[in-house]
């Protein structure tokens, strides 16, 4: 029920009281998609505020449905999955970036994560390899699950067909 308050338009709350009988949804979800009545993507990109991220992530999950990959990676982690003839190849990279100079991002410190769990949706693999060496995995409810111990910056995991 409020207009966008700016110095050029705002006098006081007395002239623009909130009418609690005039309410409308801030987010709607339907068969044609999701509408958000606030510019949360811009707010997150500009300010890095955690609230827009926490509002947007569940909505993206609704749009995507069952995720192909699930992990407990910190938010700076990056994952890429691609298919080759006889296997799926999963690249995992993690490093906290620091801004230097004119917006240049660099990895200054390599932090070792004690445990990273990954779950991949799809057919049961005949084996899972980390840098070419077999690792333990479980397969349940259409998901292959494995854990990488002492993860350090980068890993390549193969899921053999």
Tab-separated table of C-alpha atoms in Angstrom:
chain	number	residue	atom	x	y	z
A	1	UNK	CA	0.000	0.000	0.000
A	2	UNK	CA	3.013	2.359	0.040
A	3	UNK	CA	4.491	4.194	-2.932
A	4	UNK	CA	8.259	4.262	-3.361
A	5	UNK	CA	9.473	6.781	-0.815
A	6	UNK	CA	12.092	9.191	-2.066
A	7	UNK	CA	13.166	12.606	-0.924
A	8	UNK	CA	11.349	14.288	-3.821
A	9	UNK	CA	7.984	12.659	-3.019
A	10	UNK	CA	7.897	11.915	0.701
A	11	UNK	CA	6.408	14.349	3.226
A	12	UNK	CA	5.554	12.203	6.211
A	13	UNK	CA	3.762	9.063	7.254
A	14	UNK	CA	0.715	11.206	8.118
A	15	UNK	CA	0.048	11.952	4.439
A	16	UNK	CA	0.569	8.316	3.409
A	17	UNK	CA	-0.755	6.078	6.173
A	18	UNK	CA	-0.776	2.372	5.585
A	19	UNK	CA	-4.202	1.006	4.696
A	20	UNK	CA	-4.144	-2.536	6.055
A	21	UNK	CA	-7.330	-3.382	4.130
A	22	UNK	CA	-5.468	-2.845	0.818
A	23	UNK	CA	-3.100	-5.757	0.705
A	24	UNK	CA	-1.689	-7.696	-2.182
A	25	UNK	CA	0.749	-10.592	-2.436
A	26	UNK	CA	4.447	-9.782	-2.714
A	27	UNK	CA	5.169	-13.068	-4.514
A	28	UNK	CA	2.791	-15.162	-6.596
A	29	UNK	CA	3.401	-18.597	-8.042
A	30	UNK	CA	1.297	-20.208	-10.747
A	31	UNK	CA	1.377	-22.436	-13.825
A	32	UNK	CA	2.942	-19.656	-15.928
A	33	UNK	CA	5.772	-18.857	-13.536
A	34	UNK	CA	6.573	-16.774	-10.483
A	35	UNK	CA	6.124	-13.020	-10.073
A	36	UNK	CA	8.010	-11.048	-7.431
A	37	UNK	CA	6.662	-7.541	-6.710
A	38	UNK	CA	10.100	-6.260	-5.675
A	39	UNK	CA	13.345	-6.015	-7.580
A	40	UNK	CA	15.114	-8.608	-5.415
A	41	UNK	CA	17.675	-9.617	-8.051
A	42	UNK	CA	18.915	-6.026	-8.423
A	43	UNK	CA	18.885	-5.525	-4.658
A	44	UNK	CA	20.988	-8.648	-4.147
A	45	UNK	CA	23.393	-7.741	-6.973
A	46	UNK	CA	23.787	-4.160	-5.758
A	47	UNK	CA	23.832	-4.551	-1.972
A	48	UNK	CA	24.601	-8.246	-1.440
A	49	UNK	CA	21.795	-8.387	1.117
A	50	UNK	CA	21.055	-11.879	2.428
A	51	UNK	CA	17.253	-11.392	2.594
A	52	UNK	CA	16.690	-11.328	-1.207
A	53	UNK	CA	18.857	-14.435	-1.583
A	54	UNK	CA	16.853	-16.305	1.047
A	55	UNK	CA	13.601	-15.306	-0.661
A	56	UNK	CA	14.764	-16.132	-4.204
A	57	UNK	CA	16.468	-19.529	-3.681
A	58	UNK	CA	13.289	-21.471	-2.736
A	59	UNK	CA	11.514	-19.904	-5.734
A	60	UNK	CA	14.261	-21.018	-8.092
A	61	UNK	CA	14.001	-24.518	-6.615
A	62	UNK	CA	10.257	-24.498	-7.368
A	63	UNK	CA	10.952	-23.551	-10.996
A	64	UNK	CA	13.735	-26.119	-11.433
A	65	UNK	CA	11.979	-29.004	-9.728
A	66	UNK	CA	14.226	-31.921	-8.751
A	67	UNK	CA	17.800	-30.707	-8.799
A	68	UNK	CA	20.289	-32.783	-10.750
A	69	UNK	CA	23.023	-31.991	-8.201
A	70	UNK	CA	22.713	-31.287	-4.489
A	71	UNK	CA	25.639	-30.484	-2.235
A	72	UNK	CA	26.580	-28.868	1.053
A	73	UNK	CA	29.232	-26.736	-0.660
A	74	UNK	CA	29.540	-23.201	0.733
A	75	UNK	CA	28.015	-20.527	-1.513
A	76	UNK	CA	31.390	-19.747	-3.159
A	77	UNK	CA	31.547	-23.305	-4.556
A	78	UNK	CA	31.143	-23.943	-8.257
A	79	UNK	CA	30.002	-27.218	-9.839
A	80	UNK	CA	29.881	-28.256	-13.492
A	81	UNK	CA	28.496	-31.570	-14.743
A	82	UNK	CA	28.842	-32.790	-18.306
A	83	UNK	CA	28.329	-36.080	-20.084
A	84	UNK	CA	30.890	-38.019	-22.076
A	85	UNK	CA	30.237	-41.287	-23.939
A	86	UNK	CA	30.914	-43.653	-21.034
A	87	UNK	CA	30.634	-41.398	-17.983
A	88	UNK	CA	29.500	-38.157	-16.382
A	89	UNK	CA	32.285	-35.791	-15.328
A	90	UNK	CA	31.743	-33.499	-12.360
A	91	UNK	CA	34.103	-30.578	-11.728
A	92	UNK	CA	34.020	-29.016	-8.253
A	93	UNK	CA	35.893	-25.828	-7.393
A	94	UNK	CA	35.949	-23.826	-4.180
A	95	UNK	CA	37.845	-20.729	-3.201
A	96	UNK	CA	36.937	-17.529	-1.428
A	97	UNK	CA	37.738	-14.646	-3.732
A	98	UNK	CA	39.074	-11.298	-2.571
A	99	UNK	CA	38.689	-8.086	-4.557
A	100	UNK	CA	41.937	-6.375	-5.465
A	101	UNK	CA	42.617	-3.332	-7.571
A	102	UNK	CA	39.822	-2.291	-9.896
A	103	UNK	CA	37.372	-5.122	-9.242
A	104	UNK	CA	39.813	-7.962	-9.920
A	105	UNK	CA	38.936	-11.091	-7.953
A	106	UNK	CA	41.758	-13.353	-6.839
A	107	UNK	CA	42.115	-16.469	-4.706
A	108	UNK	CA	44.500	-15.533	-1.918
A	109	UNK	CA	43.870	-18.290	0.587
A	110	UNK	CA	43.106	-21.915	-0.197
A	111	UNK	CA	40.834	-23.213	2.546
A	112	UNK	CA	40.485	-26.970	3.030
A	113	UNK	CA	36.930	-28.153	3.609
A	114	UNK	CA	36.835	-31.196	5.890
A	115	UNK	CA	33.908	-32.834	4.108
A	116	UNK	CA	31.817	-32.115	0.999
A	117	UNK	CA	28.790	-34.307	0.298
A	118	UNK	CA	27.444	-34.472	-3.264
A	119	UNK	CA	24.238	-36.087	-4.517
A	120	UNK	CA	23.661	-36.586	-8.256
A	121	UNK	CA	20.264	-37.553	-9.671
A	122	UNK	CA	20.282	-40.167	-12.433
A	123	UNK	CA	20.877	-43.814	-13.263
A	124	UNK	CA	23.027	-45.893	-10.927
A	125	UNK	CA	26.694	-45.649	-11.945
A	126	UNK	CA	28.915	-48.721	-12.178
A	127	UNK	CA	31.525	-46.790	-10.205
A	128	UNK	CA	32.596	-43.374	-8.952
A	129	UNK	CA	36.174	-42.120	-9.256
A	130	UNK	CA	37.962	-39.127	-7.758
A	131	UNK	CA	40.910	-38.099	-9.949
A	132	UNK	CA	40.772	-41.599	-11.484
A	133	UNK	CA	40.770	-43.501	-8.157
A	134	UNK	CA	37.606	-45.347	-7.016
A	135	UNK	CA	35.705	-43.839	-4.065
A	136	UNK	CA	32.815	-45.161	-1.962
A	137	UNK	CA	29.285	-44.131	-2.907
A	138	UNK	CA	25.704	-45.082	-2.163
A	139	UNK	CA	22.756	-45.192	-4.543
A	140	UNK	CA	19.278	-44.625	-3.173
A	141	UNK	CA	16.029	-43.217	-4.594
A	142	UNK	CA	17.645	-42.401	-7.926
A	143	UNK	CA	20.540	-40.467	-6.384
A	144	UNK	CA	24.244	-41.280	-6.239
A	145	UNK	CA	25.733	-39.900	-3.015
A	146	UNK	CA	29.418	-39.599	-2.138
A	147	UNK	CA	31.567	-37.543	0.225
A	148	UNK	CA	34.875	-35.878	-0.525
A	149	UNK	CA	37.109	-35.711	2.556
A	150	UNK	CA	39.573	-32.843	2.980
A	151	UNK	CA	38.422	-31.064	-0.160
A	152	UNK	CA	41.059	-28.576	-1.295
A	153	UNK	CA	40.177	-26.078	-4.069
A	154	UNK	CA	39.419	-28.441	-7.008
A	155	UNK	CA	38.285	-31.981	-7.758
A	156	UNK	CA	37.208	-34.024	-10.766
A	157	UNK	CA	34.730	-36.846	-10.104
A	158	UNK	CA	33.700	-39.394	-12.726
A	159	UNK	CA	30.436	-41.307	-12.540
A	160	UNK	CA	30.899	-44.341	-14.774
A	161	UNK	CA	27.848	-45.494	-16.778
